[in-house]
Short mmCIF file of C-alpha atoms and ligand atoms in Angstrom, two decimals:
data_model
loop_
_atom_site.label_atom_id
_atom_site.label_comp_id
_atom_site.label_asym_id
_atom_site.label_seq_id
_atom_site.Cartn_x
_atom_site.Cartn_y
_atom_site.Cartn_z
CA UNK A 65 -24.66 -69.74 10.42
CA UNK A 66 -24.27 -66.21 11.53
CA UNK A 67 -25.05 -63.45 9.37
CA UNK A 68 -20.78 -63.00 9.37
CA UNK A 69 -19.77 -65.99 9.07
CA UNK A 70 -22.56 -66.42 6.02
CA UNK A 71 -20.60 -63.32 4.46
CA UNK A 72 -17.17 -65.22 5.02
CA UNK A 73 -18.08 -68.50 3.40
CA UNK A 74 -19.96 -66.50 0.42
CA UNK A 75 -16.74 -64.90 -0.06
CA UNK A 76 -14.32 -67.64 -0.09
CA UNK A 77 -16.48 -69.61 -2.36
CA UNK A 78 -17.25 -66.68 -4.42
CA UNK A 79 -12.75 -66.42 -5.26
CA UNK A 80 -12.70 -69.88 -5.57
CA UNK A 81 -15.22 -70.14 -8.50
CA UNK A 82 -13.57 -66.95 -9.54
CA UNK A 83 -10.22 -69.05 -9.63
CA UNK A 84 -11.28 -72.30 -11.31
CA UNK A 85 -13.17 -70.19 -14.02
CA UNK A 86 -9.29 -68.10 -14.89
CA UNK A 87 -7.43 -71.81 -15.25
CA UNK A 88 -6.61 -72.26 -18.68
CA UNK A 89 -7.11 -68.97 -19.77
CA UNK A 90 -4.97 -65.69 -20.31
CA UNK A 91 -7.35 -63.66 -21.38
CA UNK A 92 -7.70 -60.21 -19.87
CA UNK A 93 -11.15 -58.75 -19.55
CA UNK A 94 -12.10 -55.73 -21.65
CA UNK A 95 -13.30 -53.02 -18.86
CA UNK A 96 -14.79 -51.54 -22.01
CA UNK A 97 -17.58 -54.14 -23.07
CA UNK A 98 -17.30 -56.55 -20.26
CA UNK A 99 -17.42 -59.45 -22.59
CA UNK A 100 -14.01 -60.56 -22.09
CA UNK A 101 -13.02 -61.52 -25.46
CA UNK A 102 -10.93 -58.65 -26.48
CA UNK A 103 -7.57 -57.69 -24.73
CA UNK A 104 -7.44 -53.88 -24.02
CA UNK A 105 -4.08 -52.77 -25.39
CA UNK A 106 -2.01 -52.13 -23.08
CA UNK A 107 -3.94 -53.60 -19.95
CA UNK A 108 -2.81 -56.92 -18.85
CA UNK A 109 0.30 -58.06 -16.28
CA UNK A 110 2.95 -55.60 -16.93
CA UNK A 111 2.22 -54.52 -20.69
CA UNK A 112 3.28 -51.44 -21.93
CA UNK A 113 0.58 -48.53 -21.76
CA UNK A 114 -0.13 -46.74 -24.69
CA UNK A 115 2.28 -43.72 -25.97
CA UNK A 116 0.54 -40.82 -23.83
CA UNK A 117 1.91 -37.98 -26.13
CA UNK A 118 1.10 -39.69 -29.34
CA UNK A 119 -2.38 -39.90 -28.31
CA UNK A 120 -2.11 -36.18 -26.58
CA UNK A 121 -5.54 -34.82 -25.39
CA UNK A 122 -7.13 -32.23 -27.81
CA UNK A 123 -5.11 -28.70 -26.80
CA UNK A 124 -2.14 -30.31 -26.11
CA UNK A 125 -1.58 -30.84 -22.68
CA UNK A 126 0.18 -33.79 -22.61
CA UNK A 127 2.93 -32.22 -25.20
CA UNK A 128 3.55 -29.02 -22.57
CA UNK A 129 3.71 -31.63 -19.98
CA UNK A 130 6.08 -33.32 -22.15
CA UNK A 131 8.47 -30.10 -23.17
CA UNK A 132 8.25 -28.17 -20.09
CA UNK A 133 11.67 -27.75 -18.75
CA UNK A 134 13.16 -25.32 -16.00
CA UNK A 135 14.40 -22.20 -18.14
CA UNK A 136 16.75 -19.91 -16.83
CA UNK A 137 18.15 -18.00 -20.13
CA UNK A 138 15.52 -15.47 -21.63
CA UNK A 139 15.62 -13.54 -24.94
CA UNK A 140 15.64 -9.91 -24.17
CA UNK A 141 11.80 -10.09 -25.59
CA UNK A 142 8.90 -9.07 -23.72
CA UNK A 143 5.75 -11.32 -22.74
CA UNK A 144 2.42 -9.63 -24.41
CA UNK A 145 -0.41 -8.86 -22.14
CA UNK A 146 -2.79 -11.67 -23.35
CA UNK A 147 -0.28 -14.47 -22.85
CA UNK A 148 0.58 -12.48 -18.98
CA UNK A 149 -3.22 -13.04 -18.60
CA UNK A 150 -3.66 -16.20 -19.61
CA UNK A 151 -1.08 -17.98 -17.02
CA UNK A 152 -2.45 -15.45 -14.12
CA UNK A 153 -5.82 -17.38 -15.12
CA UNK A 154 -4.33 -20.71 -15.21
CA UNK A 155 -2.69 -20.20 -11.96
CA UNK A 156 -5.60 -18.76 -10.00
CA UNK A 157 -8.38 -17.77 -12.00
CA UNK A 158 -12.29 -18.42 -11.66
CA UNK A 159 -13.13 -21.43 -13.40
CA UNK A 160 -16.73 -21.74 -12.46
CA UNK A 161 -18.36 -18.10 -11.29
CA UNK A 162 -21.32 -19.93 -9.15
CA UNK A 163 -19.66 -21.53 -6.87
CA UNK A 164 -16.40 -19.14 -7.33
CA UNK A 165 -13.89 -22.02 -8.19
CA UNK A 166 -10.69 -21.80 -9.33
CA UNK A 167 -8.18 -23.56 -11.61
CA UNK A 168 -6.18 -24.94 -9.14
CA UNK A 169 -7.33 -26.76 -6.81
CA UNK A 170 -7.90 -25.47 -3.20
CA UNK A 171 -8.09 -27.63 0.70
CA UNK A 172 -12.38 -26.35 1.35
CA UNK A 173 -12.26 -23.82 -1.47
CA UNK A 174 -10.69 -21.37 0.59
CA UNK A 175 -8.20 -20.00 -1.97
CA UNK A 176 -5.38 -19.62 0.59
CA UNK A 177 -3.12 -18.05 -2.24
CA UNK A 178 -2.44 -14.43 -3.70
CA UNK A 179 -0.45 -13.86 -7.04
CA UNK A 180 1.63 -11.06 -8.05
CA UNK A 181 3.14 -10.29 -11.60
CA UNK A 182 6.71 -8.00 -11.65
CA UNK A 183 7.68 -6.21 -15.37
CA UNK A 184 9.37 -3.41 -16.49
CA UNK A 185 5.67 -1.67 -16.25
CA UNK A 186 5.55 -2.59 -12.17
CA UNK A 187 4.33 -4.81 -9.40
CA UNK A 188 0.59 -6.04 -10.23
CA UNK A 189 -1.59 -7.92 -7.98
CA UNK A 190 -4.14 -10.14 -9.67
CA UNK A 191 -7.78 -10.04 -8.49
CA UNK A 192 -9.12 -13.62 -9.08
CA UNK A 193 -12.77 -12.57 -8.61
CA UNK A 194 -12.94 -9.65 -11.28
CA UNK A 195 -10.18 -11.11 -13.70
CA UNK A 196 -8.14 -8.16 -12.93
CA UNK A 197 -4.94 -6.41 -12.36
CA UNK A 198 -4.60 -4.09 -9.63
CA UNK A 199 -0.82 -1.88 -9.49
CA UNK A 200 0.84 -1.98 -6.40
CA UNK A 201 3.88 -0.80 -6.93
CA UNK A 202 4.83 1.40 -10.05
CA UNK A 203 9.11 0.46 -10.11
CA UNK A 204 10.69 -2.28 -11.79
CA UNK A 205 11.32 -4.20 -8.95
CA UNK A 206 13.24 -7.21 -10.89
CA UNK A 207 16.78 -6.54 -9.78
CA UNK A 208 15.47 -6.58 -6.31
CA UNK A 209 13.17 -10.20 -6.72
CA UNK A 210 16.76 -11.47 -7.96
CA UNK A 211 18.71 -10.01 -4.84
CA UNK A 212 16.10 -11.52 -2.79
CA UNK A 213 16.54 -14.89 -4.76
CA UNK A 214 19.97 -15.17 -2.96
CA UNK A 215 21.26 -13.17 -6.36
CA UNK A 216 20.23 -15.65 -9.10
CA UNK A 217 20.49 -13.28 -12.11
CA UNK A 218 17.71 -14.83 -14.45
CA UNK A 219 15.02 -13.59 -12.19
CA UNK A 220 15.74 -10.03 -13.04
CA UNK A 221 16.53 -11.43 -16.92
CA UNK A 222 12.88 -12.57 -17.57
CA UNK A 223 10.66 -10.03 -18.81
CA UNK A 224 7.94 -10.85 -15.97
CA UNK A 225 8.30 -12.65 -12.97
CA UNK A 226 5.37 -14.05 -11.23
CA UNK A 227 5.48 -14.94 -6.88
CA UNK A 228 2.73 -16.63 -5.61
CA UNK A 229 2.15 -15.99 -1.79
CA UNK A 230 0.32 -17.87 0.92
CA UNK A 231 -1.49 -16.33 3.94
CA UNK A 232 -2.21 -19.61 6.21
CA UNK A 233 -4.91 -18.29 8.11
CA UNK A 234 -6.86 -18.78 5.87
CA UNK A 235 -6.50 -22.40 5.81
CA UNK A 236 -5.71 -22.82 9.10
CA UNK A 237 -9.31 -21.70 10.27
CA UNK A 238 -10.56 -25.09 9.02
CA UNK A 239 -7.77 -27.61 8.88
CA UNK A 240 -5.19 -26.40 12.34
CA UNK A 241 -2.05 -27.62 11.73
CA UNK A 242 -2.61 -29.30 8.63
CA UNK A 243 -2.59 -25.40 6.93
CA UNK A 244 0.99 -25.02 6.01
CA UNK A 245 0.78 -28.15 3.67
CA UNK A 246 -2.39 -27.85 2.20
CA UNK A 247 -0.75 -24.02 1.78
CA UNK A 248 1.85 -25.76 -0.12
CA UNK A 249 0.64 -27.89 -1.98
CA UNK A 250 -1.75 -25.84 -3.31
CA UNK A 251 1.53 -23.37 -4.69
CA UNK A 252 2.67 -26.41 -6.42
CA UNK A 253 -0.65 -26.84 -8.24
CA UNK A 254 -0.99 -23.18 -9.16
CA UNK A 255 2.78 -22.98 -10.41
CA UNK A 256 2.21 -26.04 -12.31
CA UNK A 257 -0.99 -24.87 -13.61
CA UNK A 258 1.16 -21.51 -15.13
CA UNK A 259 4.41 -23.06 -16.03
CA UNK A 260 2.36 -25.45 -18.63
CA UNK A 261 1.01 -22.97 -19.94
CA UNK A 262 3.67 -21.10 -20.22
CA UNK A 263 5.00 -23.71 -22.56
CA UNK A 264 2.03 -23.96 -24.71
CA UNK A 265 2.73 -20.61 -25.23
CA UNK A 266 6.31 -21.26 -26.46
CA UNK A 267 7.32 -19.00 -23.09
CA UNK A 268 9.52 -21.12 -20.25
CA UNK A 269 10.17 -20.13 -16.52
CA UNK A 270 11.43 -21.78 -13.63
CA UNK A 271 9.76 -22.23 -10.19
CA UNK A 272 12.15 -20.67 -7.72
CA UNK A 273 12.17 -21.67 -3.87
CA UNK A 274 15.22 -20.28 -3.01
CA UNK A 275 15.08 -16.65 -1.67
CA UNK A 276 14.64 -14.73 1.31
CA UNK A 277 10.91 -14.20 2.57
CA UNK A 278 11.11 -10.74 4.14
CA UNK A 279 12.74 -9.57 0.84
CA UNK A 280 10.56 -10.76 -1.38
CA UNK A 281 7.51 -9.71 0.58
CA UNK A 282 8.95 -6.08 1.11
CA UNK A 283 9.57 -5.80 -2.89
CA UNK A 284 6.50 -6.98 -3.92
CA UNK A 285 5.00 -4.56 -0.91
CA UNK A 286 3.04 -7.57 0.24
CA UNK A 287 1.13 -7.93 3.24
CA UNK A 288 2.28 -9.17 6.46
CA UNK A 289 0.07 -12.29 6.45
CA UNK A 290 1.42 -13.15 3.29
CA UNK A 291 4.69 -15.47 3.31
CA UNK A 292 6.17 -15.81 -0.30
CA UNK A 293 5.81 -19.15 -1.78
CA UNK A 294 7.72 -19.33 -5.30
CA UNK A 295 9.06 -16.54 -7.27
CA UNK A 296 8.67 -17.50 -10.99
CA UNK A 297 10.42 -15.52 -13.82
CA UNK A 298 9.12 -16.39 -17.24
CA UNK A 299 9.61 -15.29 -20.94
CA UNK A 300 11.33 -16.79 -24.41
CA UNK A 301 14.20 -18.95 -24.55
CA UNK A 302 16.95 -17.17 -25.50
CA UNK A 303 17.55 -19.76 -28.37
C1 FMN B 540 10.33 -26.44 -4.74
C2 FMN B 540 11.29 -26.10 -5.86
C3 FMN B 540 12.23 -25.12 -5.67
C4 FMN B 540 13.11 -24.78 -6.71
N1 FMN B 540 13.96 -23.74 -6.52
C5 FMN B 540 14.80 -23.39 -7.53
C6 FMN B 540 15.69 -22.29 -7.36
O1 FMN B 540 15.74 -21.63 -6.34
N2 FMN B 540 16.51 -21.98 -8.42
C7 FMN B 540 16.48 -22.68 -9.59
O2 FMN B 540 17.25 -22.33 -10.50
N3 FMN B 540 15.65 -23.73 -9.77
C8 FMN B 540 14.81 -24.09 -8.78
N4 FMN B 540 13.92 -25.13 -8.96
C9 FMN B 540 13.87 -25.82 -10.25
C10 FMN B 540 14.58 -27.17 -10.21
O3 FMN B 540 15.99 -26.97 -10.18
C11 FMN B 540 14.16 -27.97 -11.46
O4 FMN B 540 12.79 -28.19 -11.43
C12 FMN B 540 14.90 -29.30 -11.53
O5 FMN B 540 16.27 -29.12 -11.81
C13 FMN B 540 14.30 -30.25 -12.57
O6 FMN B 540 14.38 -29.68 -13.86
P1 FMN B 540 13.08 -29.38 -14.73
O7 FMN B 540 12.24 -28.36 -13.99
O8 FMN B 540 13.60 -28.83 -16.03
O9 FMN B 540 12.31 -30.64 -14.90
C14 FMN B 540 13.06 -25.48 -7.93
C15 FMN B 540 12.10 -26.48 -8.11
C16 FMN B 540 11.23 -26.79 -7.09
C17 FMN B 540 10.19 -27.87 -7.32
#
């Protein structure tokens, strides 16, 4: 017998011993010990898996995960500094300062995105690699984010608004045509990333799609490579 036809035969036989050792019984094997004489809750043919947020990872993921929800009405309350910071880092920030990785993940770690914060103190851009704000633009810009949103008023009711931009070259240099997903995607991740934290924070926001690019790029004075991804206002429900 040839060495693939010796595989074949191994194989069938191999299922068929398989088989006759199942008949009779309906136990499922424990992936834990191996042993198979304890059923796993929850493993088996169409058994329910266990409660995910009643066994919620330590921090509390799976309960933002749980209670985030788009929020459009904000309480006329502002967002402090440290909780602005802390969803710029979940969004974008360096996770691991040898190799210069970030929270979200990236096609070939090549960090295709840019983020900008809008208050009533200005347009910031956020500087992954020093964990910094740098101003662009000193004006409330809010009322003109909204306009740009094809007028949806909550973006200039948050207290800060967050737009995430993509420059596909950057992408594009390794992966062609494949750059404007991998672009996207990687938006989703990062907005993700911020809106759950947002909600551990007790804050909401809503990931907005809907706007005009130019505008938003000429408000938030950002660079022509950049197109505007998601514009994001966040802050406390109103009730
Ligand atoms: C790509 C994308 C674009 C969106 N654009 C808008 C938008 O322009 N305006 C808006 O109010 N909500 C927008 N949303 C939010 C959705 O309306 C919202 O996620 C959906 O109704 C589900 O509700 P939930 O977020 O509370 O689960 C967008 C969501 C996604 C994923």
């Amino acid at each position: 017998m040839g060495m693939p036809d010796r595989r074949v035969f191994l194989l069938v036989l191999g299922t068929l011993i398989a088989g006759l050792a199942g008949c009779g019984s309906r136990r499922v094997r424990d992936p834990g010990t191996g042993d198979g004489a304890a059923a796993t809750p929850g493993v088996g043919a169409g058994a329910a898996l266990p409660d995910p947020v009643g066994a919620d990872v330590p921090g509390g993921l799976l309960d933002a995960i749980e209670h985030r929800r788009s929020l459009r009405d904000f309480a006329d309350k502002a967002v402090p500094d440290e909780q602005i910071t802390r969803m710029l880092w979940a969004a974008q920030g360096i996770t691991d300062p040898v190799r210069g990785l970030r929270a979200a993940p990236s096609a070939g770690a090549l960090y295709p995105l840019e983020l900008y914060v809008a208050s009533a103190e200005g347009v910031h851009h956020y500087l992954p690699e020093r964990h910094a704000l740098e101003r662009v633009g000193r004006h409330d810009v809010r009322d003109g984010l909204a306009a740009a949103a094809l007028r949806q008023s909550f973006v200039a009711e948050a207290p800060v608004v967050f737009v995430i931009t993509g420059v596909y070259a950057r992408t594009a240099g390794k992966y062609g045509e494949r750059a404007a997903r991998y672009v996207h995607i990687e938006a989703g991740h990062a907005a993700q990333n911020l809106l759950l934290v947002a909600e551990s924070l007790g804050l909401g926001g809503v990931p907005v799609g809907a706007f005009v690019d130019d505008a938003v790029r000429r408000v938030i004075d950002a660079g022509e490579e950049e197109t505007p991804l998601y514009v994001i206002p966040v802050g406390s429900p109103a009730r």
